[in-house]
Amino acid sequence: MRAPLAIPALVFLAAIVAGRDFPPADDVVLATVAGSALVAARTRAHLVAALAVALGLALGVWRGNPPSVAVEVAGVRLAGTVAGEATARPWGETFELGADDGLRYEVASREVVALGERVVVHGRLEPFDEPRNPGEPSSRELARERGLAGILAQARLVERAPPDPYDLRTLPARVREGAGRRLRALLGEPDATILAGMLYGARGTLPPELRAEFADTGTVHVLVTAGLHLGVVAALAVFVFERFGFGRIGSSLLAIPLVWAYAIVSGGHVPSLRAATMATVAFGARALGERSLSLNALAAAAIVVGAIWPAWVGCVSFALSFSCVTAIALFAEPISRGLVRLPRVAREALALTLSTQ
């Protein structure tokens, strides 16, 4: 299976990790080596590898470690925009604040806010917790992946102003909120929120007790938008466009913006962005009459996702998302060929299951 982007993608991701996690002296050495390789490169492969190292190092140093709160500070006042739907907690609500200082914070408050509101809040600024016991997830690492700098606890609203309907930063969240209202009008709770979580990853209004039940039973993943959801949307888009007579090329190209719109509206998480990039490459290949699923598409997705948010590289969701799809690309077809006696549907389902396991 030819995959000319695989090596540059691996080099690019390794350079991001080096730029993010290595001491500055090591980064200077690596940058010097990459610069020398760029100058001395005699083949296209060497040039691409040197460029991948240089770009990965730059992104890792620049955006690999987003600013975060290191110590607790009392009496902090933050102004900004409510950038995400509020999540119900036993003691109140939490919401994301896009602060005027350019950072994003999680705010914990007993007061109810509306999406897009301009607010000034006062409270105690705290860092996210590190794991207390071996094997526990790190709240600080999870917050870094989400781009959150800290949590403003016991927050009190000092000022508030109505939402700006033309603020594009809150557009995806407003679309999710509008869809949630329609679902609640049709189904009621908690069915509406569960369906919203399955369709586009919104679960902020889920009661805390029900949220805990999903977590305890290990089924919370059904409330997270994954590549499978986006794949279904992509397949439906192509099917509809073909039925309207756009043909293979037209339907493939028209489906690309719809796929990206769905990925952004659903929250822009690692699996959906990975799947959107792979779908873009696959639709481009389909339009040209080439093979759609390949390691090349997966490598392109890794480059795009790593460039969008370098802090994702190496995180659990990044590792699981890309390792599963890599396994499918490498092993699903050989396994399927070994199951020729089974019906096609059963053969494909079993091949996908075994390869991801």
mmCIF file of C-alpha atoms in Angstrom:
data_model
loop_
_atom_site.group_PDB
_atom_site.id
_atom_site.type_symbol
_atom_site.label_atom_id
_atom_site.label_comp_id
_atom_site.label_asym_id
_atom_site.label_seq_id
_atom_site.Cartn_x
_atom_site.Cartn_y
_atom_site.Cartn_z
ATOM 1 C CA MET A 1 0.000 0.000 0.000
ATOM 2 C CA ARG A 2 1.664 3.217 -1.182
ATOM 3 C CA ALA A 3 1.603 6.030 1.370
ATOM 4 C CA PRO A 4 4.113 8.780 0.551
ATOM 5 C CA LEU A 5 2.725 11.002 3.328
ATOM 6 C CA ALA A 6 3.192 8.407 6.103
ATOM 7 C CA ILE A 7 6.856 9.156 6.888
ATOM 8 C CA PRO A 8 6.476 12.976 6.730
ATOM 9 C CA ALA A 9 3.425 12.690 9.027
ATOM 10 C CA LEU A 10 5.303 10.587 11.603
ATOM 11 C CA VAL A 11 8.285 12.980 11.474
ATOM 12 C CA PHE A 12 5.939 15.970 11.810
ATOM 13 C CA LEU A 13 4.159 14.513 14.875
ATOM 14 C CA ALA A 14 7.466 13.522 16.512
ATOM 15 C CA ALA A 15 8.767 17.059 15.969
ATOM 16 C CA ILE A 16 5.647 18.514 17.615
ATOM 17 C CA VAL A 17 6.239 16.338 20.686
ATOM 18 C CA ALA A 18 9.911 17.343 20.747
ATOM 19 C CA GLY A 19 9.129 21.037 20.460
ATOM 20 C CA ARG A 20 6.457 20.764 23.134
ATOM 21 C CA ASP A 21 8.134 18.507 25.684
ATOM 22 C CA PHE A 22 11.901 18.794 25.182
ATOM 23 C CA PRO A 23 14.081 21.447 26.873
ATOM 24 C CA PRO A 24 14.743 24.600 24.781
ATOM 25 C CA ALA A 25 18.410 23.613 24.277
ATOM 26 C CA ASP A 26 17.359 20.351 22.599
ATOM 27 C CA ASP A 27 14.864 22.196 20.419
ATOM 28 C CA VAL A 28 17.613 24.563 19.253
ATOM 29 C CA VAL A 29 19.781 21.586 18.272
ATOM 30 C CA LEU A 30 16.914 19.937 16.384
ATOM 31 C CA ALA A 31 16.050 23.210 14.647
ATOM 32 C CA THR A 32 19.686 23.618 13.594
ATOM 33 C CA VAL A 33 19.746 20.103 12.181
ATOM 34 C CA ALA A 34 16.472 20.690 10.332
ATOM 35 C CA GLY A 35 17.748 23.977 8.923
ATOM 36 C CA SER A 36 20.972 22.356 7.765
ATOM 37 C CA ALA A 37 18.986 19.544 6.145
ATOM 38 C CA LEU A 38 16.823 22.066 4.309
ATOM 39 C CA VAL A 39 19.882 23.748 2.874
ATOM 40 C CA ALA A 40 21.694 20.508 2.008
ATOM 41 C CA ALA A 41 18.665 18.512 0.821
ATOM 42 C CA ARG A 42 19.384 16.824 -2.503
ATOM 43 C CA THR A 43 16.188 14.830 -2.943
ATOM 44 C CA ARG A 44 12.530 15.668 -2.593
ATOM 45 C CA ALA A 45 12.154 13.147 0.253
ATOM 46 C CA HIS A 46 14.918 14.797 2.276
ATOM 47 C CA LEU A 47 13.430 18.226 1.652
ATOM 48 C CA VAL A 48 9.941 17.134 2.744
ATOM 49 C CA ALA A 49 11.312 15.463 5.898
ATOM 50 C CA ALA A 50 13.324 18.569 6.817
ATOM 51 C CA LEU A 51 10.271 20.779 6.268
ATOM 52 C CA ALA A 52 8.155 18.439 8.425
ATOM 53 C CA VAL A 53 10.689 18.658 11.268
ATOM 54 C CA ALA A 54 10.926 22.446 11.021
ATOM 55 C CA LEU A 55 7.143 22.941 10.937
ATOM 56 C CA GLY A 56 6.519 20.424 13.728
ATOM 57 C CA LEU A 57 9.130 22.034 15.990
ATOM 58 C CA ALA A 58 7.698 25.492 15.363
ATOM 59 C CA LEU A 59 4.139 24.388 16.157
ATOM 60 C CA GLY A 60 5.228 22.407 19.221
ATOM 61 C CA VAL A 61 7.119 25.355 20.695
ATOM 62 C CA TRP A 62 4.482 27.927 19.723
ATOM 63 C CA ARG A 63 1.229 26.150 20.561
ATOM 64 C CA GLY A 64 2.126 22.785 22.090
ATOM 65 C CA ASN A 65 1.865 24.017 25.671
ATOM 66 C CA PRO A 66 -1.068 26.422 25.918
ATOM 67 C CA PRO A 67 -0.978 28.820 28.903
ATOM 68 C CA SER A 68 -2.386 27.340 32.092
ATOM 69 C CA VAL A 69 -2.960 28.425 35.674
ATOM 70 C CA ALA A 70 -0.173 27.144 37.924
ATOM 71 C CA VAL A 71 -1.285 28.298 41.389
ATOM 72 C CA GLU A 72 -4.546 29.214 43.076
ATOM 73 C CA VAL A 73 -5.388 32.933 43.070
ATOM 74 C CA ALA A 74 -8.282 34.409 45.042
ATOM 75 C CA GLY A 75 -10.379 37.393 44.024
ATOM 76 C CA VAL A 76 -9.895 37.135 40.247
ATOM 77 C CA ARG A 77 -12.134 39.119 37.922
ATOM 78 C CA LEU A 78 -12.603 37.895 34.332
ATOM 79 C CA ALA A 79 -14.536 39.460 31.471
ATOM 80 C CA GLY A 80 -15.521 37.579 28.348
ATOM 81 C CA THR A 81 -18.171 35.702 26.382
ATOM 82 C CA VAL A 82 -20.000 32.517 27.373
ATOM 83 C CA ALA A 83 -18.515 30.325 24.649
ATOM 84 C CA GLY A 84 -20.216 26.986 25.306
ATOM 85 C CA GLU A 85 -23.429 25.471 26.598
ATOM 86 C CA ALA A 86 -23.713 25.257 30.370
ATOM 87 C CA THR A 87 -23.338 21.807 31.921
ATOM 88 C CA ALA A 88 -25.594 20.880 34.833
ATOM 89 C CA ARG A 89 -23.843 19.910 38.084
ATOM 90 C CA PRO A 90 -25.275 18.906 41.485
ATOM 91 C CA TRP A 91 -24.286 22.296 42.919
ATOM 92 C CA GLY A 92 -24.979 24.524 39.890
ATOM 93 C CA GLU A 93 -23.540 24.863 36.389
ATOM 94 C CA THR A 94 -20.196 25.040 34.608
ATOM 95 C CA PHE A 95 -19.570 26.797 31.313
ATOM 96 C CA GLU A 96 -16.653 27.789 29.117
ATOM 97 C CA LEU A 97 -15.680 31.457 29.087
ATOM 98 C CA GLY A 98 -13.821 32.972 26.149
ATOM 99 C CA ALA A 99 -12.047 35.655 28.151
ATOM 100 C CA ASP A 100 -10.881 39.021 26.823
ATOM 101 C CA ASP A 101 -7.283 38.054 27.718
ATOM 102 C CA GLY A 102 -7.363 35.549 24.836
ATOM 103 C CA LEU A 103 -7.630 32.435 27.041
ATOM 104 C CA ARG A 104 -10.498 30.064 27.755
ATOM 105 C CA TYR A 105 -11.579 29.131 31.262
ATOM 106 C CA GLU A 106 -14.094 26.800 32.866
ATOM 107 C CA VAL A 107 -16.375 28.733 35.186
ATOM 108 C CA ALA A 108 -18.262 27.066 38.041
ATOM 109 C CA SER A 109 -21.223 29.085 39.264
ATOM 110 C CA ARG A 110 -24.623 28.677 40.870
ATOM 111 C CA GLU A 111 -26.057 31.350 38.563
ATOM 112 C CA VAL A 112 -27.638 30.554 35.201
ATOM 113 C CA VAL A 113 -26.091 32.071 32.063
ATOM 114 C CA ALA A 114 -27.068 32.090 28.404
ATOM 115 C CA LEU A 115 -24.860 31.061 25.522
ATOM 116 C CA GLY A 116 -23.127 34.080 23.967
ATOM 117 C CA GLU A 117 -23.732 36.419 26.910
ATOM 118 C CA ARG A 118 -21.074 39.008 27.701
ATOM 119 C CA VAL A 119 -20.288 38.580 31.406
ATOM 120 C CA VAL A 120 -17.897 39.753 34.084
ATOM 121 C CA VAL A 121 -17.327 37.089 36.755
ATOM 122 C CA HIS A 122 -15.496 37.177 40.071
ATOM 123 C CA GLY A 123 -14.149 34.120 41.883
ATOM 124 C CA ARG A 124 -11.171 31.967 42.806
ATOM 125 C CA LEU A 125 -8.933 30.955 39.901
ATOM 126 C CA GLU A 126 -7.578 27.410 40.297
ATOM 127 C CA PRO A 127 -5.452 25.009 38.243
ATOM 128 C CA PHE A 128 -7.025 21.762 37.127
ATOM 129 C CA ASP A 129 -6.200 18.744 39.303
ATOM 130 C CA GLU A 130 -3.425 16.291 38.631
ATOM 131 C CA PRO A 131 -4.173 12.550 39.162
ATOM 132 C CA ARG A 132 -4.473 11.703 42.842
ATOM 133 C CA ASN A 133 -3.948 7.951 42.332
ATOM 134 C CA PRO A 134 -2.011 5.860 39.794
ATOM 135 C CA GLY A 135 -4.029 5.147 36.684
ATOM 136 C CA GLU A 136 -6.493 8.004 37.168
ATOM 137 C CA PRO A 137 -7.062 10.433 34.279
ATOM 138 C CA SER A 138 -5.447 13.845 34.626
ATOM 139 C CA SER A 139 -7.959 16.690 34.627
ATOM 140 C CA ARG A 140 -5.096 19.039 33.760
ATOM 141 C CA GLU A 141 -4.168 17.051 30.646
ATOM 142 C CA LEU A 142 -7.799 16.808 29.556
ATOM 143 C CA ALA A 143 -8.204 20.572 30.043
ATOM 144 C CA ARG A 144 -5.073 21.231 27.997
ATOM 145 C CA GLU A 145 -6.499 19.183 25.149
ATOM 146 C CA ARG A 146 -9.654 21.329 25.293
ATOM 147 C CA GLY A 147 -7.628 24.550 25.414
ATOM 148 C CA LEU A 148 -8.744 25.526 28.930
ATOM 149 C CA ALA A 149 -6.283 27.508 31.065
ATOM 150 C CA GLY A 150 -7.920 27.025 34.480
ATOM 151 C CA ILE A 151 -11.160 26.933 36.423
ATOM 152 C CA LEU A 152 -12.836 29.901 38.100
ATOM 153 C CA ALA A 153 -14.501 28.340 41.148
ATOM 154 C CA GLN A 154 -17.325 29.815 43.235
ATOM 155 C CA ALA A 155 -17.859 32.399 40.524
ATOM 156 C CA ARG A 156 -20.264 35.285 40.991
ATOM 157 C CA LEU A 157 -21.673 37.279 38.079
ATOM 158 C CA VAL A 158 -20.813 40.956 38.448
ATOM 159 C CA GLU A 159 -22.031 42.228 35.069
ATOM 160 C CA ARG A 160 -23.852 40.701 32.116
ATOM 161 C CA ALA A 161 -24.989 41.865 28.665
ATOM 162 C CA PRO A 162 -27.186 40.190 26.020
ATOM 163 C CA PRO A 163 -25.593 37.830 23.482
ATOM 164 C CA ASP A 164 -24.331 39.206 20.176
ATOM 165 C CA PRO A 165 -26.198 37.265 17.454
ATOM 166 C CA TYR A 166 -23.417 38.031 14.951
ATOM 167 C CA ASP A 167 -20.561 36.610 17.046
ATOM 168 C CA LEU A 168 -19.184 33.797 14.848
ATOM 169 C CA ARG A 169 -17.201 32.312 17.764
ATOM 170 C CA THR A 170 -20.405 31.022 19.321
ATOM 171 C CA LEU A 171 -22.128 30.011 16.067
ATOM 172 C CA PRO A 172 -21.459 26.230 16.371
ATOM 173 C CA ALA A 173 -22.703 26.223 19.961
ATOM 174 C CA ARG A 174 -25.784 28.243 18.982
ATOM 175 C CA VAL A 175 -26.581 25.730 16.238
ATOM 176 C CA ARG A 176 -26.305 22.877 18.763
ATOM 177 C CA GLU A 177 -28.478 24.769 21.242
ATOM 178 C CA GLY A 178 -31.166 25.427 18.614
ATOM 179 C CA ALA A 179 -31.196 21.782 17.587
ATOM 180 C CA GLY A 180 -31.449 20.792 21.259
ATOM 181 C CA ARG A 181 -34.524 22.991 21.741
ATOM 182 C CA ARG A 182 -36.257 21.330 18.797
ATOM 183 C CA LEU A 183 -35.442 17.858 20.088
ATOM 184 C CA ARG A 184 -36.732 18.713 23.577
ATOM 185 C CA ALA A 185 -39.962 20.028 22.056
ATOM 186 C CA LEU A 186 -40.432 16.713 20.242
ATOM 187 C CA LEU A 187 -39.139 14.165 22.766
ATOM 188 C CA GLY A 188 -38.780 15.662 26.208
ATOM 189 C CA GLU A 189 -35.980 14.874 28.657
ATOM 190 C CA PRO A 190 -33.772 12.911 29.079
ATOM 191 C CA ASP A 191 -34.459 11.333 25.666
ATOM 192 C CA ALA A 192 -33.790 14.596 23.819
ATOM 193 C CA THR A 193 -30.388 15.127 25.428
ATOM 194 C CA ILE A 194 -29.358 11.501 24.901
ATOM 195 C CA LEU A 195 -30.291 11.748 21.213
ATOM 196 C CA ALA A 196 -28.485 15.107 20.930
ATOM 197 C CA GLY A 197 -25.367 13.505 22.399
ATOM 198 C CA MET A 198 -25.563 10.630 19.928
ATOM 199 C CA LEU A 199 -26.160 12.943 16.952
ATOM 200 C CA TYR A 200 -23.731 15.802 17.599
ATOM 201 C CA GLY A 201 -22.092 15.328 20.996
ATOM 202 C CA ALA A 202 -24.207 17.754 23.067
ATOM 203 C CA ARG A 203 -24.872 16.469 26.577
ATOM 204 C CA GLY A 204 -24.616 19.552 28.783
ATOM 205 C CA THR A 205 -28.228 19.353 30.009
ATOM 206 C CA LEU A 206 -27.982 15.683 30.931
ATOM 207 C CA PRO A 207 -28.902 15.222 34.622
ATOM 208 C CA PRO A 208 -25.814 14.556 36.789
ATOM 209 C CA GLU A 209 -27.219 11.217 37.986
ATOM 210 C CA LEU A 210 -27.760 9.967 34.425
ATOM 211 C CA ARG A 211 -24.329 11.260 33.388
ATOM 212 C CA ALA A 212 -22.809 9.241 36.248
ATOM 213 C CA GLU A 213 -24.680 6.127 35.114
ATOM 214 C CA PHE A 214 -23.259 6.433 31.593
ATOM 215 C CA ALA A 215 -19.758 6.855 33.066
ATOM 216 C CA ASP A 216 -20.149 3.940 35.497
ATOM 217 C CA THR A 217 -21.385 1.561 32.799
ATOM 218 C CA GLY A 218 -18.652 2.564 30.326
ATOM 219 C CA THR A 219 -21.165 3.713 27.709
ATOM 220 C CA VAL A 220 -20.459 7.466 27.790
ATOM 221 C CA HIS A 221 -18.763 7.109 24.387
ATOM 222 C CA VAL A 222 -22.194 6.886 22.733
ATOM 223 C CA LEU A 223 -22.670 10.565 23.658
ATOM 224 C CA VAL A 224 -19.479 11.652 21.879
ATOM 225 C CA THR A 225 -19.380 12.497 18.186
ATOM 226 C CA ALA A 226 -16.923 10.110 16.546
ATOM 227 C CA GLY A 227 -15.722 9.284 13.068
ATOM 228 C CA LEU A 228 -18.596 6.839 12.590
ATOM 229 C CA HIS A 229 -21.137 9.656 12.960
ATOM 230 C CA LEU A 230 -19.313 11.762 10.408
ATOM 231 C CA GLY A 231 -18.993 8.791 8.062
ATOM 232 C CA VAL A 232 -22.763 8.317 8.135
ATOM 233 C CA VAL A 233 -23.294 12.026 7.391
ATOM 234 C CA ALA A 234 -20.781 11.853 4.525
ATOM 235 C CA ALA A 235 -22.428 8.770 3.015
ATOM 236 C CA LEU A 236 -25.894 10.354 3.253
ATOM 237 C CA ALA A 237 -24.635 13.575 1.645
ATOM 238 C CA VAL A 238 -23.119 11.707 -1.301
ATOM 239 C CA PHE A 239 -26.272 9.578 -1.673
ATOM 240 C CA VAL A 240 -28.561 12.645 -1.736
ATOM 241 C CA PHE A 241 -26.381 14.619 -4.165
ATOM 242 C CA GLU A 242 -26.152 11.658 -6.524
ATOM 243 C CA ARG A 243 -29.926 11.264 -6.455
ATOM 244 C CA PHE A 244 -30.189 14.921 -7.509
ATOM 245 C CA GLY A 245 -28.033 14.127 -10.541
ATOM 246 C CA PHE A 246 -24.659 15.612 -9.572
ATOM 247 C CA GLY A 247 -22.758 12.451 -10.488
ATOM 248 C CA ARG A 248 -19.637 10.998 -8.887
ATOM 249 C CA ILE A 249 -17.456 14.101 -9.149
ATOM 250 C CA GLY A 250 -20.108 16.655 -8.202
ATOM 251 C CA SER A 251 -21.498 14.688 -5.271
ATOM 252 C CA SER A 252 -17.989 14.045 -3.891
ATOM 253 C CA LEU A 253 -16.966 17.709 -4.020
ATOM 254 C CA LEU A 254 -20.286 19.026 -2.666
ATOM 255 C CA ALA A 255 -20.126 16.650 0.311
ATOM 256 C CA ILE A 256 -16.792 18.074 1.543
ATOM 257 C CA PRO A 257 -18.114 21.407 2.967
ATOM 258 C CA LEU A 258 -21.048 19.594 4.603
ATOM 259 C CA VAL A 259 -18.667 17.167 6.310
ATOM 260 C CA TRP A 260 -16.545 20.004 7.706
ATOM 261 C CA ALA A 261 -19.631 21.942 8.810
ATOM 262 C CA TYR A 262 -20.833 18.897 10.754
ATOM 263 C CA ALA A 263 -17.389 18.370 12.312
ATOM 264 C CA ILE A 264 -17.219 22.003 13.486
ATOM 265 C CA VAL A 265 -20.811 22.200 14.724
ATOM 266 C CA SER A 266 -20.410 18.948 16.669
ATOM 267 C CA GLY A 267 -17.586 20.505 18.677
ATOM 268 C CA GLY A 268 -14.453 20.047 16.570
ATOM 269 C CA HIS A 269 -13.148 17.071 18.586
ATOM 270 C CA VAL A 270 -10.157 14.959 17.537
ATOM 271 C CA PRO A 271 -12.178 12.033 16.048
ATOM 272 C CA SER A 272 -14.482 14.303 14.025
ATOM 273 C CA LEU A 273 -11.611 16.453 12.677
ATOM 274 C CA ARG A 274 -9.629 13.323 11.817
ATOM 275 C CA ALA A 275 -12.643 11.863 10.041
ATOM 276 C CA ALA A 276 -13.396 15.151 8.232
ATOM 277 C CA THR A 277 -9.844 15.307 6.863
ATOM 278 C CA MET A 278 -9.925 11.653 5.816
ATOM 279 C CA ALA A 279 -13.317 12.181 4.182
ATOM 280 C CA THR A 280 -11.955 15.179 2.274
ATOM 281 C CA VAL A 281 -9.044 13.126 0.928
ATOM 282 C CA ALA A 282 -11.363 10.185 0.207
ATOM 283 C CA PHE A 283 -13.866 12.350 -1.678
ATOM 284 C CA GLY A 284 -11.053 13.944 -3.665
ATOM 285 C CA ALA A 285 -9.775 10.480 -4.576
ATOM 286 C CA ARG A 286 -13.304 9.338 -5.430
ATOM 287 C CA ALA A 287 -13.779 12.336 -7.701
ATOM 288 C CA LEU A 288 -10.568 11.349 -9.511
ATOM 289 C CA GLY A 289 -11.535 7.682 -9.650
ATOM 290 C CA GLU A 290 -8.869 6.567 -7.152
ATOM 291 C CA ARG A 291 -8.996 4.412 -4.007
ATOM 292 C CA SER A 292 -10.697 6.241 -1.126
ATOM 293 C CA LEU A 293 -9.451 4.628 2.112
ATOM 294 C CA SER A 294 -5.667 4.548 2.477
ATOM 295 C CA LEU A 295 -2.808 5.210 4.861
ATOM 296 C CA ASN A 296 -2.132 8.331 2.809
ATOM 297 C CA ALA A 297 -5.509 9.777 3.832
ATOM 298 C CA LEU A 298 -4.807 8.868 7.457
ATOM 299 C CA ALA A 299 -1.376 10.551 7.312
ATOM 300 C CA ALA A 300 -2.942 13.706 5.865
ATOM 301 C CA ALA A 301 -5.479 13.675 8.709
ATOM 302 C CA ALA A 302 -2.698 13.383 11.315
ATOM 303 C CA ILE A 303 -0.897 16.383 9.801
ATOM 304 C CA VAL A 304 -4.051 18.517 9.748
ATOM 305 C CA VAL A 305 -5.160 17.599 13.287
ATOM 306 C CA GLY A 306 -1.652 18.130 14.675
ATOM 307 C CA ALA A 307 -1.430 21.525 12.973
ATOM 308 C CA ILE A 308 -4.857 22.631 14.264
ATOM 309 C CA TRP A 309 -4.035 21.932 17.920
ATOM 310 C CA PRO A 310 -0.552 20.509 18.711
ATOM 311 C CA ALA A 311 -1.580 19.796 22.317
ATOM 312 C CA TRP A 312 -3.712 16.924 20.987
ATOM 313 C CA VAL A 313 -0.681 14.991 19.738
ATOM 314 C CA GLY A 314 0.055 12.157 22.139
ATOM 315 C CA CYS A 315 -3.197 12.449 24.088
ATOM 316 C CA VAL A 316 -5.383 9.394 24.641
ATOM 317 C CA SER A 317 -8.130 10.415 22.208
ATOM 318 C CA PHE A 318 -5.536 11.128 19.502
ATOM 319 C CA ALA A 319 -3.829 7.775 20.061
ATOM 320 C CA LEU A 320 -7.066 5.759 20.119
ATOM 321 C CA SER A 321 -8.582 7.537 17.136
ATOM 322 C CA PHE A 322 -5.590 7.141 14.838
ATOM 323 C CA SER A 323 -4.505 3.696 16.007
ATOM 324 C CA CYS A 324 -7.966 2.238 15.372
ATOM 325 C CA VAL A 325 -8.190 3.634 11.846
ATOM 326 C CA THR A 326 -4.599 2.607 11.098
ATOM 327 C CA ALA A 327 -5.448 -0.934 12.161
ATOM 328 C CA ILE A 328 -8.492 -0.941 9.870
ATOM 329 C CA ALA A 329 -6.429 0.317 6.916
ATOM 330 C CA LEU A 330 -3.713 -2.298 7.512
ATOM 331 C CA PHE A 331 -5.593 -5.398 8.616
ATOM 332 C CA ALA A 332 -9.294 -5.219 7.695
ATOM 333 C CA GLU A 333 -8.847 -6.242 4.062
ATOM 334 C CA PRO A 334 -6.489 -9.211 4.743
ATOM 335 C CA ILE A 335 -8.786 -10.460 7.512
ATOM 336 C CA SER A 336 -11.812 -10.102 5.226
ATOM 337 C CA ARG A 337 -10.082 -12.195 2.548
ATOM 338 C CA GLY A 338 -9.609 -14.955 5.113
ATOM 339 C CA LEU A 339 -13.344 -15.035 5.867
ATOM 340 C CA VAL A 340 -14.591 -15.623 2.313
ATOM 341 C CA ARG A 341 -17.094 -18.301 3.416
ATOM 342 C CA LEU A 342 -19.101 -15.797 5.440
ATOM 343 C CA PRO A 343 -21.742 -13.471 3.954
ATOM 344 C CA ARG A 344 -20.303 -10.123 2.888
ATOM 345 C CA VAL A 345 -22.023 -8.069 5.603
ATOM 346 C CA ALA A 346 -20.891 -10.414 8.374
ATOM 347 C CA ARG A 347 -17.405 -10.659 6.870
ATOM 348 C CA GLU A 348 -16.905 -6.894 6.783
ATOM 349 C CA ALA A 349 -18.272 -6.359 10.302
ATOM 350 C CA LEU A 350 -16.095 -9.115 11.749
ATOM 351 C CA ALA A 351 -13.004 -7.854 9.887
ATOM 352 C CA LEU A 352 -13.470 -4.332 11.241
ATOM 353 C CA THR A 353 -14.009 -5.604 14.781
ATOM 354 C CA LEU A 354 -10.982 -7.894 14.763
ATOM 355 C CA SER A 355 -8.669 -5.335 13.191
ATOM 356 C CA THR A 356 -9.552 -2.600 15.719
ATOM 357 C CA GLN A 357 -9.221 -5.021 18.632
#
